Amino acid sequence: MTKPERPQATDAQQLERELAAEQQHVDRVHAQLEVATASAKQVEAEGRNKFLTDRGDWMREEDGTALFERDAFAFQAAKRLAVLDAEHEGLVFGRLDLRDLERRYIGRIGVRDDDYEPLVIDWRAPAAEPFYRATANNPMDVVRRRVLRCRNERVIGIEDDLLDDSVETDLPIIGEGALMAALSRARGHQMKDIVATIQAQQDEAIRAPYQGITVIAGGPGTGKTVVALHRAAYLLYSHRKRLEKGGVLVVGPSPVFMNYIERVLPSLGEDSVTLKSIGQVASDVLRVTADRTDAALAATTKGSLRMLPLLKRLVVDPLVEHDEALQLRVTVKGEVLTLKAAKLRQMRSELLSNHRNNRSREIAEQAVVNALWSRFPADEHDLDREQFDDLVTSQASFQMTMNAWWPMLSATRVLARCADEALLDRLAADLFDQRERAALAASYSPSTDDEGTWSVADVALLDELVSIIGPAPRQDEQDEPLFLEGIEQVSEIVTTADILRDEREETLDDEPHNTFAHVLVDEAQDITPMQWRMLRRRGPQASWTLVGDPAQSSWQVPQETDQVMRELIGSAPHRTFRLDKNYRSPAEVFDLAAKVITPVFPDADLPHAVRSTGMEPRLAVAERGELMDAIGAEVATLADQVAGTIGIIVPPSLMGTVRRNASGQPQIVANLERCVVVTPLESKGLEYDGVLVVSPDDIVEETPGRERVLYVALTRPTQRLTVLDVDGKPGAWRKVL
């Protein structure tokens, strides 16, 4: 008798069964995570209570050791809690089914059961590498790769890839592939990690050795930024002792960009990273941050290495007016001793060639006293050298002249002198032409500065000045008592590090800059030579990850950049990874953008767009006087076409107008949470489901990089692109189409 065949499950039934099976494992992982969290909290509480004492008047040596142990105990527990308490939506996101029937689950952090068997393998561990590297041509013993899509702790979707069809298996294959499914989803206002959909080419760059310099190159939409951030997380996992101690610095082009990426590393279980926009890098030595950008000519001038000799001349050039009349005159035992202005200028120049202004006042004073001593007829007076020095330095005329001749300088005070065009004509005529000098002076004019004192380009110049003149000496700090009154009423007592703090004397050679073990620079093609000098001070012994695309550069003097980069790389090992697939832009959008960049940059790295929407970009025209109505109408159309974010990219000259009048447009107000108004430079590294690019001709004229920056704006959308010309006719940029 023939055995009846078992009815085949429908696709819906099979999906439901697979979702239930995966949910069972995810529930087990989260239950184990709760156990681990409770354990870490208990350890932290024990560490907090350990070695507590009501003694507040004295401390024995062994008590100091106990406090140190307590602090270390609590610190480690707190670190573990921070990892366990982090936002872990999609904690488990992958599964590998291997030829030998082994099953591996891949997730954001590693989780083990009570027997120390892995329930989830950290995505950065070597055992997880096949999840990203395996392909149909090289399956690496993987039969099926599965991506789990979760919302909070619920499994809501599955996407499978069958990698080895030579193995007989009854494993079901569900979905159309994780990558394409992820690309079609709506974007939010912050970048998401791609830990579940990293491609083999991207994984190779992520897991590259940390030594030396790693360059991640590729055109728009290839995932350079998110790959670099995953690389930072991978390096921290693989070289935690070195990198956590030395620190990791991530530098991006703007505060808008930093806000966009700030959740990626914490979502991967890493928060021991410093994120700064390029205008914030020098905040360790300056009370200055900036997000304002200069006009094109001023920005190019400030970024040039030609600024370096100008800054040095500004430091040497006296601040006092009528410097030619400045002279020193003191009287010692009836002898009038004089140093005239020319001699003082010569001495100042010679001293500053070897010493930093703010750290060498005593050296300068001693040099002046030495010069006076050489003119004093000591053999005619009963006066030794020590007495002579005391008589000179105690005179009011000496101190007043020293204050005028060798003042304490601030970087901001020195740089602000560039507002004086006559001074620039005197100090920089051989460095910059008249147009450049005029643009430089105008950029510091209060009448042209409506958004803050300093620009992004100024931050690097101010940092350079701190390096030249030295930071101002710290004011003497009051001694803190070793024992604190009322400590018995405080639940969180002072740490051992606070009590036994090592107060080192500041030396003349101390550098004020924070330094890091690894530096990641995104949009590296935009970093000016002066900004590279600023970054090098933060990583003199660092390994580097540089992310960029020359075709998107806003810096237009590559020769100077090449010089700085040669100095940065030196003899260090370096490697380049090129990403050649555009996952962001639909083919229709990227084809238009490619026509814009190719005439001005024939060597542009044009990646292959992996998908198409079937919708060509919309090219629209509006009268400038009806700009806001036109923008409102185009936003309404985009809002109907896409489900996620809408980027409105406008030239700097229109930014104020658009932002001020946006509230008067019902279509914009209705979609306010989805809309973002940015300049082309602010849009670097960002992406939106729909993009409206306003007045491309103005973008070209007003921004450094010209067509290259327009290329950036045109490659931001993931779904739909609209371009709006604003002078009632098609713009000049369209001649390439």
XYZ file of C-alpha atoms in Angstrom:
737
model
C 0.000 0.000 0.000
C 1.419 3.336 -1.008
C 2.027 5.872 1.774
C 0.031 9.054 1.121
C 2.123 12.162 0.380
C 2.241 14.851 3.038
C 0.480 18.011 1.864
C 2.916 20.811 0.943
C 2.728 23.903 3.132
C 1.784 27.140 1.464
C 4.323 29.976 1.310
C 2.438 31.824 4.044
C 2.379 28.759 6.312
C 6.054 28.114 5.727
C 6.938 31.718 6.544
C 4.824 31.605 9.706
C 6.528 28.393 10.820
C 10.013 29.793 10.184
C 9.212 33.044 11.974
C 8.008 31.102 15.011
C 11.175 28.993 15.091
C 13.432 32.044 14.884
C 11.345 33.857 17.482
C 11.910 30.982 19.891
C 15.687 31.410 19.596
C 15.500 35.216 19.861
C 13.380 34.885 23.018
C 16.016 32.605 24.502
C 18.741 35.147 23.708
C 16.861 38.014 25.329
C 16.108 35.911 28.392
C 19.802 35.142 28.753
C 20.564 38.823 28.249
C 18.269 39.713 31.143
C 20.143 37.246 33.338
C 23.472 38.792 32.330
C 22.154 42.306 32.971
C 20.903 41.380 36.434
C 24.269 39.794 37.197
C 26.153 42.910 36.068
C 23.916 45.128 38.195
C 24.606 42.932 41.211
C 28.349 43.115 40.576
C 28.136 46.894 40.248
C 26.236 47.178 43.535
C 28.749 44.955 45.293
C 31.588 47.032 43.922
C 29.911 50.248 45.049
C 29.421 48.955 48.597
C 32.734 47.202 48.922
C 35.294 48.773 51.236
C 32.961 51.601 52.315
C 34.129 53.262 55.522
C 32.826 55.986 57.812
C 36.378 57.173 58.430
C 36.726 60.763 57.127
C 39.838 62.084 58.852
C 42.635 59.776 57.792
C 43.326 56.920 55.405
C 45.782 54.065 55.702
C 47.784 52.812 52.737
C 45.869 49.563 52.605
C 42.605 51.526 52.478
C 43.828 53.291 49.358
C 44.498 49.916 47.751
C 41.019 48.745 48.706
C 39.448 51.848 47.220
C 41.387 51.291 44.017
C 40.128 47.702 43.829
C 36.584 48.907 44.433
C 36.811 51.479 41.667
C 38.223 48.980 39.170
C 35.543 46.448 40.142
C 32.704 48.940 39.680
C 34.179 50.358 36.463
C 34.305 46.980 34.749
C 30.764 46.197 35.852
C 29.541 49.564 34.589
C 31.196 48.963 31.208
C 29.451 45.614 30.891
C 26.128 47.208 31.852
C 26.566 49.916 29.232
C 26.911 47.225 26.570
C 23.985 45.192 27.846
C 21.702 48.206 28.297
C 22.436 49.690 24.869
C 19.658 49.916 22.308
C 19.711 46.524 20.622
C 16.855 46.559 18.149
C 17.693 43.599 15.994
C 20.116 42.147 18.542
C 20.047 38.889 16.574
C 20.034 39.604 12.850
C 21.624 36.643 11.082
C 21.924 32.890 10.886
C 24.307 30.579 9.060
C 23.462 26.957 8.255
C 26.692 25.115 7.454
C 27.454 21.932 5.513
C 28.215 20.032 8.735
C 24.744 20.976 10.048
C 26.204 23.523 12.487
C 23.973 26.540 13.045
C 25.430 29.929 13.945
C 23.412 32.961 14.942
C 25.060 36.343 14.306
C 24.279 39.483 16.312
C 25.426 42.836 17.578
C 27.103 41.413 20.683
C 28.090 37.930 21.758
C 25.750 36.105 24.145
C 26.402 32.727 25.761
C 24.184 30.360 27.713
C 24.814 29.034 31.231
C 27.132 26.353 29.818
C 29.132 29.043 28.003
C 27.922 27.847 24.625
C 27.353 30.665 22.116
C 23.755 31.654 21.553
C 24.850 34.609 19.417
C 28.241 35.293 17.828
C 29.432 38.903 17.737
C 29.375 40.099 14.111
C 33.044 41.137 14.407
C 34.279 37.724 15.533
C 36.184 35.532 13.027
C 33.413 32.904 13.242
C 30.969 35.465 11.809
C 33.114 36.321 8.793
C 31.388 33.847 6.408
C 28.122 35.722 7.000
C 29.630 38.581 4.977
C 32.223 36.896 2.781
C 30.407 33.782 1.570
C 29.121 33.860 -2.000
C 27.651 31.331 -4.406
C 31.091 31.061 -6.032
C 32.813 30.637 -2.658
C 30.220 29.509 -0.111
C 32.805 28.957 2.684
C 30.854 25.864 3.836
C 27.654 27.935 4.172
C 24.551 26.317 2.714
C 22.040 29.019 3.648
C 22.485 32.564 4.910
C 19.457 34.034 6.646
C 18.853 37.654 7.681
C 16.328 38.261 10.455
C 14.500 41.574 10.535
C 13.334 42.476 14.024
C 11.324 45.238 15.638
C 12.362 45.466 19.260
C 12.316 41.804 20.351
C 9.937 40.512 17.672
C 11.060 38.802 14.460
C 8.992 40.364 11.685
C 10.755 39.261 8.527
C 13.165 36.754 6.987
C 15.318 36.963 3.878
C 17.361 33.949 2.728
C 20.200 33.309 0.303
C 21.000 29.759 -0.843
C 24.764 29.778 -1.307
C 25.619 26.114 -1.927
C 23.094 24.327 -4.118
C 25.365 21.284 -4.400
C 24.239 20.152 -0.942
C 21.018 18.207 -0.665
C 18.960 20.061 1.909
C 15.365 20.615 2.876
C 16.117 24.080 4.266
C 13.399 26.447 3.049
C 14.502 29.576 1.150
C 12.353 32.601 1.936
C 12.339 36.116 0.492
C 14.155 37.851 -2.331
C 17.454 38.691 -0.644
C 18.197 40.903 2.347
C 20.148 43.608 0.543
C 17.511 44.581 -2.012
C 14.810 44.459 0.636
C 16.818 46.837 2.837
C 17.514 49.259 -0.033
C 13.826 49.653 -0.797
C 12.856 50.683 2.740
C 12.180 54.314 3.654
C 14.994 56.291 5.291
C 14.811 58.156 8.591
C 16.674 61.198 9.874
C 19.582 59.125 11.212
C 21.841 56.617 9.501
C 21.166 52.966 10.257
C 23.896 50.387 10.543
C 24.191 47.821 7.747
C 25.490 45.093 9.992
C 22.948 42.618 8.611
C 23.602 43.400 4.937
C 27.348 44.032 4.662
C 28.583 42.835 1.284
C 31.798 40.884 0.725
C 33.584 43.848 -0.877
C 32.624 46.054 2.054
C 33.597 43.426 4.628
C 37.100 43.250 3.187
C 37.586 46.952 3.930
C 36.023 46.626 7.383
C 38.390 43.821 8.462
C 41.583 45.279 6.953
C 44.630 45.536 9.285
C 44.650 48.586 11.541
C 48.305 49.541 10.974
C 49.095 52.530 8.818
C 46.508 54.127 6.565
C 43.422 52.509 5.067
C 41.640 54.386 2.283
C 38.018 53.559 1.504
C 37.256 55.020 -1.926
C 34.264 54.949 -4.219
C 31.606 57.071 -5.840
C 28.331 58.280 -4.302
C 26.074 55.730 -2.650
C 28.676 52.977 -2.333
C 28.396 52.882 1.463
C 31.822 54.355 2.234
C 30.707 56.124 5.408
C 28.796 53.283 6.979
C 31.559 50.812 6.038
C 34.108 53.069 7.759
C 31.959 53.247 10.908
C 31.629 49.471 10.967
C 35.410 49.331 10.550
C 35.794 51.491 13.667
C 33.565 49.080 15.594
C 35.502 46.099 14.250
C 38.881 47.595 15.191
C 37.668 48.348 18.715
C 36.549 44.745 19.040
C 39.774 43.278 17.614
C 42.282 45.689 19.208
C 40.338 46.907 22.215
C 43.261 47.293 24.615
C 45.196 49.541 22.256
C 42.337 51.562 20.808
C 40.202 52.039 23.906
C 43.212 53.297 25.830
C 44.376 55.586 23.034
C 40.924 56.549 21.805
C 39.240 56.650 18.409
C 38.349 59.966 16.749
C 35.716 60.118 13.996
C 35.703 63.364 11.990
C 32.941 64.368 9.586
C 32.162 67.399 7.441
C 29.417 69.100 9.476
C 27.306 68.961 12.661
C 24.357 67.885 10.477
C 26.372 64.891 9.319
C 27.539 64.019 12.849
C 23.939 64.039 14.087
C 23.054 61.764 11.189
C 25.665 59.104 12.046
C 25.752 59.392 15.840
C 23.617 56.279 16.498
C 25.535 53.870 14.242
C 28.394 52.974 16.600
C 26.243 52.723 19.757
C 23.884 50.419 17.858
C 26.895 48.196 17.204
C 27.777 48.115 20.897
C 30.496 50.793 20.800
C 30.307 54.140 22.556
C 33.987 54.725 23.400
C 34.481 56.869 20.302
C 34.801 60.655 19.982
C 32.706 62.124 17.158
C 33.491 65.651 15.958
C 32.730 67.693 12.892
C 35.768 69.328 11.305
C 34.714 72.630 12.899
C 34.778 71.056 16.372
C 38.153 69.297 16.233
C 40.127 72.066 17.955
C 37.745 72.418 20.914
C 40.384 70.693 23.066
C 42.635 73.765 22.840
C 40.138 76.485 21.914
C 36.806 77.602 23.249
C 35.744 77.742 19.630
C 33.595 75.539 17.427
C 32.160 76.502 14.068
C 29.670 75.354 11.473
C 29.596 78.478 9.282
C 31.277 78.155 5.899
C 33.082 80.966 4.104
C 32.414 82.182 0.597
C 34.280 80.158 -2.015
C 37.361 82.386 -2.486
C 37.840 83.032 1.233
C 37.485 79.323 2.026
C 40.071 78.365 -0.606
C 42.463 81.040 0.633
C 42.168 79.979 4.276
C 42.674 76.326 3.426
C 45.919 76.900 1.544
C 49.349 76.129 2.950
C 50.237 79.712 2.038
C 48.435 80.694 5.246
C 51.232 79.136 7.296
C 53.875 81.846 6.647
C 51.202 84.532 7.076
C 50.272 83.210 10.519
C 53.924 83.153 11.557
C 54.358 86.751 10.362
C 51.275 87.828 12.307
C 52.799 86.391 15.479
C 56.148 88.079 14.971
C 54.638 91.390 13.879
C 54.103 93.495 17.028
C 50.586 94.112 18.200
C 51.393 97.574 19.571
C 50.768 100.650 17.487
C 53.716 102.917 16.710
C 56.118 100.030 17.222
C 58.917 102.154 15.812
C 58.704 104.319 18.951
C 58.804 101.395 21.392
C 62.070 101.336 23.307
C 63.277 100.223 26.718
C 65.005 102.662 29.077
C 66.083 101.800 32.628
C 68.437 103.467 35.075
C 70.900 101.453 37.170
C 73.313 103.226 39.548
C 72.911 106.411 37.556
C 73.601 104.659 34.246
C 70.863 105.049 31.635
C 70.582 101.856 29.611
C 68.527 101.823 26.402
C 67.358 99.221 23.887
C 65.879 100.906 20.832
C 62.961 99.685 18.757
C 65.077 98.133 16.009
C 67.031 96.065 18.519
C 63.838 94.922 20.250
C 62.300 93.891 16.907
C 65.427 91.928 16.026
C 65.480 90.182 19.407
C 61.786 89.312 19.190
C 62.177 87.787 15.748
C 65.225 85.732 16.789
C 63.579 84.478 19.983
C 60.346 83.470 18.239
C 62.279 81.436 15.683
C 63.109 78.971 18.489
C 60.504 79.592 21.179
C 56.727 79.844 21.468
C 55.453 83.216 22.572
C 53.202 82.168 25.424
C 55.713 79.763 26.918
C 58.814 81.951 26.750
C 58.086 85.245 28.543
C 60.747 84.465 31.146
C 63.249 83.533 28.431
C 62.484 86.769 26.583
C 62.875 88.870 29.720
C 66.172 87.191 30.494
C 67.412 87.907 26.964
C 66.576 91.594 27.436
C 68.323 91.706 30.805
C 71.362 90.041 29.222
C 71.416 92.699 26.507
C 71.256 95.460 29.124
C 73.980 93.816 31.201
C 76.255 93.805 28.139
C 75.882 97.620 28.058
C 76.380 98.192 31.763
C 79.919 99.204 32.883
C 80.042 96.668 35.712
C 83.705 97.337 36.456
C 82.831 100.928 37.423
C 80.199 99.917 39.989
C 80.115 97.686 43.024
C 77.247 95.582 41.700
C 77.114 91.876 40.928
C 74.920 90.257 38.262
C 72.190 89.103 40.603
C 71.810 92.568 42.066
C 71.752 94.071 38.580
C 68.972 91.714 37.494
C 66.883 92.592 40.553
C 67.312 96.340 40.012
C 66.312 96.098 36.327
C 63.314 93.797 36.621
C 61.840 95.683 39.560
C 61.485 98.922 37.610
C 58.031 99.868 36.329
C 59.453 100.981 32.982
C 60.897 97.499 32.430
C 57.614 95.711 33.210
C 55.516 98.118 31.112
C 57.811 97.751 28.123
C 57.867 93.970 28.473
C 54.076 93.853 28.521
C 53.943 95.834 25.280
C 56.889 94.066 23.615
C 56.087 90.488 24.655
C 52.367 90.278 25.420
C 50.546 87.040 26.118
C 48.809 86.219 22.838
C 45.532 84.503 22.113
C 44.967 82.724 18.827
C 41.704 84.574 18.261
C 43.321 87.973 18.862
C 46.089 87.237 16.375
C 43.790 85.892 13.643
C 41.340 88.771 14.019
C 44.083 91.093 12.752
C 43.420 89.702 9.265
C 40.423 92.052 9.098
C 42.949 94.827 8.445
C 43.444 94.795 4.684
C 46.362 97.245 4.946
C 48.118 94.838 7.311
C 47.562 91.975 4.859
C 48.950 94.111 2.045
C 52.092 94.617 4.135
C 52.524 91.025 5.369
C 51.060 88.876 2.599
C 51.553 90.622 -0.745
C 53.989 87.883 -1.800
C 51.622 85.113 -0.671
C 48.183 86.087 -1.992
C 46.959 88.258 -4.833
C 44.820 91.325 -4.219
C 41.517 89.458 -4.697
C 42.522 86.806 -2.197
C 43.687 89.386 0.351
C 40.464 91.333 -0.026
C 38.341 88.166 0.379
C 40.358 87.181 3.452
C 39.935 90.587 5.102
C 36.236 90.767 4.228
C 35.599 87.363 5.812
C 36.576 88.821 9.202
C 34.500 91.969 8.838
C 31.778 92.156 11.525
C 29.317 93.518 8.961
C 29.543 90.322 6.906
C 29.337 87.933 9.836
C 25.743 87.231 10.807
C 26.160 83.639 12.004
C 29.048 83.605 14.448
C 32.536 84.942 14.812
C 34.522 82.107 13.274
C 34.086 79.857 10.264
C 34.958 76.186 9.843
C 38.110 77.162 7.929
C 39.147 79.507 10.767
C 39.238 76.668 13.289
C 42.259 75.086 11.592
C 44.007 78.480 11.479
C 43.341 79.081 15.174
C 44.655 75.622 15.978
C 47.802 76.364 13.961
C 48.278 79.558 15.956
C 48.005 77.665 19.243
C 50.754 75.396 17.947
C 52.881 78.429 17.015
C 52.399 80.590 20.111
C 51.580 77.890 22.658
C 48.512 77.876 24.896
C 48.208 80.416 27.640
C 49.630 79.027 30.937
C 47.039 77.578 33.236
C 46.113 79.686 36.214
C 47.332 78.353 39.515
C 44.717 76.026 40.923
C 43.860 75.953 44.572
C 45.029 72.866 46.405
C 42.188 70.486 47.057
C 41.953 68.880 50.502
C 42.813 65.221 50.664
C 39.904 64.487 53.029
C 36.406 65.716 52.358
C 34.178 66.958 55.120
C 30.802 65.266 55.480
C 31.805 62.313 53.326
C 29.934 59.944 55.621
C 26.658 61.403 54.325
C 27.600 60.890 50.659
C 26.568 57.615 49.019
C 29.005 57.906 46.108
C 32.383 58.627 47.668
C 35.302 60.192 45.867
C 37.302 57.755 43.775
C 40.859 56.752 44.454
C 41.938 58.454 41.253
C 40.482 61.716 42.563
C 42.159 61.369 45.959
C 45.567 60.216 44.791
C 45.673 62.295 41.624
C 49.117 62.796 40.135
C 49.585 66.529 39.736
C 52.402 66.866 37.189
C 54.096 70.171 36.746
C 53.340 71.594 33.334
C 56.463 71.794 31.213
C 57.284 74.011 28.264
C 57.160 70.946 25.998
C 53.643 69.859 27.004
C 51.279 69.736 24.029
C 47.687 70.761 24.745
C 46.065 68.713 21.984
C 44.163 65.514 22.717
C 45.659 62.611 20.795
C 44.087 59.386 19.548
C 45.220 55.905 18.577
C 42.996 55.773 15.492
C 41.531 58.613 13.420
C 38.702 58.122 10.935
C 38.154 61.021 8.512
C 35.037 61.016 6.367
C 34.692 63.168 3.233
C 38.491 63.301 3.275
C 38.557 64.827 -0.205
C 37.223 68.078 1.322
C 39.873 68.411 4.021
C 42.090 71.380 3.244
C 45.868 71.255 3.761
C 45.567 73.465 6.861
C 42.882 71.150 8.256
C 45.109 68.122 7.631
C 47.769 69.786 9.787
C 45.173 70.212 12.535
C 44.160 66.552 12.290
C 47.756 65.294 12.361
C 48.235 66.911 15.761
C 45.438 64.665 17.078
C 47.029 61.502 15.688
C 50.817 61.829 15.533
C 51.207 58.082 16.184
C 47.745 57.011 15.019
C 46.504 54.572 12.444
C 44.071 56.174 9.996
C 40.954 55.360 7.994
C 40.294 57.882 5.218
C 37.011 57.933 3.328
C 36.460 59.935 0.182
C 35.816 60.491 -3.491
C 37.799 63.129 -5.451
C 34.849 63.719 -7.780
C 32.865 65.119 -4.826
C 35.636 67.413 -3.595
C 35.022 71.023 -2.589
C 38.799 71.642 -2.338
C 40.299 72.582 -5.678
C 44.076 72.623 -5.161
C 45.012 68.913 -5.235
C 48.748 69.657 -5.437
C 48.804 71.048 -1.897
C 46.723 68.145 -0.631
C 49.105 65.654 -2.250
C 52.013 67.274 -0.419
C 50.284 67.024 2.963
C 49.168 63.448 2.312
C 52.704 62.366 1.438
C 53.822 63.752 4.777
C 50.962 61.995 6.558
C 51.574 58.591 4.981
C 55.377 58.717 5.070
C 56.688 55.167 5.165
C 53.625 53.751 6.939
C 51.825 50.799 5.338
C 48.798 51.897 3.365
C 46.070 50.166 1.412
C 43.090 51.272 -0.701
C 39.694 49.591 -1.032
C 37.463 50.706 -3.893
C 33.720 50.203 -3.551
C 32.143 50.068 -7.005
C 28.413 49.474 -6.455
C 26.001 52.336 -5.868
C 23.378 51.065 -3.429
C 21.745 54.459 -2.859
C 20.890 56.107 -6.166
C 18.475 54.594 -8.666
C 20.079 54.221 -12.079
C 17.870 56.989 -13.519
C 19.114 59.491 -10.928
C 22.750 58.512 -11.173
C 22.766 58.667 -14.962
C 21.799 62.345 -14.745
C 24.412 63.082 -12.084
C 27.102 61.323 -14.134
C 26.395 63.641 -17.075
C 27.071 66.631 -14.789
C 30.387 65.426 -13.351
C 32.017 63.774 -16.366
C 32.765 66.974 -18.381
C 34.547 68.653 -15.436
C 36.128 65.524 -13.967
C 36.587 62.866 -16.663
C 38.359 60.533 -14.222
C 35.382 60.416 -11.852
C 34.856 57.015 -10.235
C 31.341 56.191 -11.445
C 29.931 53.187 -9.561
C 27.311 50.841 -10.972
C 23.803 51.543 -9.693
C 22.344 48.203 -8.567
C 18.658 49.086 -8.932
C 16.184 51.077 -10.973
C 12.849 52.701 -10.132
C 11.663 53.351 -13.682
C 11.143 57.043 -12.812
C 13.288 59.700 -14.487
C 14.294 62.800 -12.464
C 11.867 65.703 -12.763
C 13.307 68.950 -14.164
C 11.183 71.959 -13.236
C 11.341 75.751 -13.695
C 10.013 78.583 -11.527
C 10.247 82.364 -11.389
C 12.561 83.575 -8.622
C 9.798 85.747 -7.202
C 7.549 82.681 -6.846
C 10.247 80.463 -5.374
C 8.539 79.429 -2.136
C 5.267 78.510 -3.851
C 7.220 76.365 -6.318
C 9.179 74.682 -3.538
C 5.962 73.957 -1.644
C 4.360 72.375 -4.704
C 7.391 70.204 -5.460
C 7.606 69.064 -1.822
C 3.931 68.044 -1.941
C 4.600 65.959 -5.047
C 7.621 64.254 -3.479
C 5.661 63.582 -0.284
C 3.107 61.646 -2.322
C 5.831 59.666 -4.104
C 8.068 58.587 -1.197
C 7.369 57.339 2.306
C 10.473 58.637 4.089
C 12.580 61.766 4.333
C 12.691 64.700 1.890
C 15.849 66.772 1.489
C 15.557 70.344 0.210
C 19.042 71.326 -0.969
C 19.471 75.057 -1.572
C 22.450 77.336 -2.327
C 23.802 79.351 0.631
C 22.294 82.619 -0.676
C 18.775 81.141 -0.538
C 19.110 79.286 2.766
C 17.838 82.162 4.914
C 14.910 82.853 2.593
C 13.775 79.237 2.443
C 14.077 78.628 6.175
C 12.310 81.866 7.090
C 9.397 81.305 4.709
C 8.963 77.544 5.021
C 6.357 77.975 7.766
C 4.161 79.868 5.276
C 3.929 76.896 2.921
C 1.145 74.460 3.898
C 2.710 71.655 1.840
C 5.983 71.965 3.753
C 4.269 72.365 7.124
C 2.185 69.245 6.465
C 5.385 67.257 5.928
C 7.589 69.159 8.375
C 8.836 66.085 10.252
C 9.988 64.530 6.994
C 11.644 67.625 5.485
C 15.206 68.870 5.991
C 16.601 72.081 4.460
C 20.375 71.969 3.930
C 23.085 73.554 1.808
C 24.966 71.353 -0.654
C 27.978 71.166 1.659
C 25.749 70.193 4.588
C 24.211 67.423 2.480
C 27.543 65.620 2.092
C 27.316 62.050 3.358
C 23.537 62.249 3.827
C 20.697 60.587 1.940
C 16.961 61.164 1.616
C 14.162 59.219 -0.051
C 13.201 62.266 -2.103
C 15.384 65.264 -2.935
C 14.558 68.713 -4.282
C 17.654 70.529 -5.587
C 16.962 74.261 -5.860
C 18.807 76.532 -8.332
C 21.750 74.387 -9.475
C 23.370 77.389 -11.198
C 23.591 79.248 -7.867
C 25.013 76.131 -6.218
C 27.778 76.028 -8.823
C 28.622 79.720 -8.437
C 28.478 79.942 -4.640
C 30.257 76.840 -3.372
C 33.874 75.694 -3.524
C 34.012 72.735 -5.865
C 31.348 74.135 -8.209
C 29.994 71.267 -10.395
C 31.522 68.721 -8.032
C 29.319 69.969 -5.225
C 26.285 69.988 -7.517
C 27.159 66.349 -8.237
C 26.961 65.721 -4.492
C 23.499 67.285 -4.273
C 22.161 65.314 -7.232
C 23.261 61.967 -5.756
C 21.498 62.264 -2.375
C 18.111 60.631 -3.221
C 17.330 56.962 -2.761
C 14.066 57.124 -4.740
C 13.050 60.381 -6.447
C 14.881 63.526 -7.602
C 13.436 66.895 -8.599
C 15.619 69.773 -9.841
C 14.164 73.298 -9.765
C 15.662 76.143 -11.808
C 14.568 79.530 -10.474
C 15.007 82.159 -13.190
C 12.011 81.205 -15.286
C 14.044 79.136 -17.742
C 16.262 76.030 -17.757
C 19.585 76.672 -16.045
C 22.999 76.717 -17.669
C 23.882 73.470 -15.906
C 21.489 71.601 -18.223
C 23.712 72.082 -21.269
C 25.452 68.780 -20.425
C 22.219 66.756 -20.468
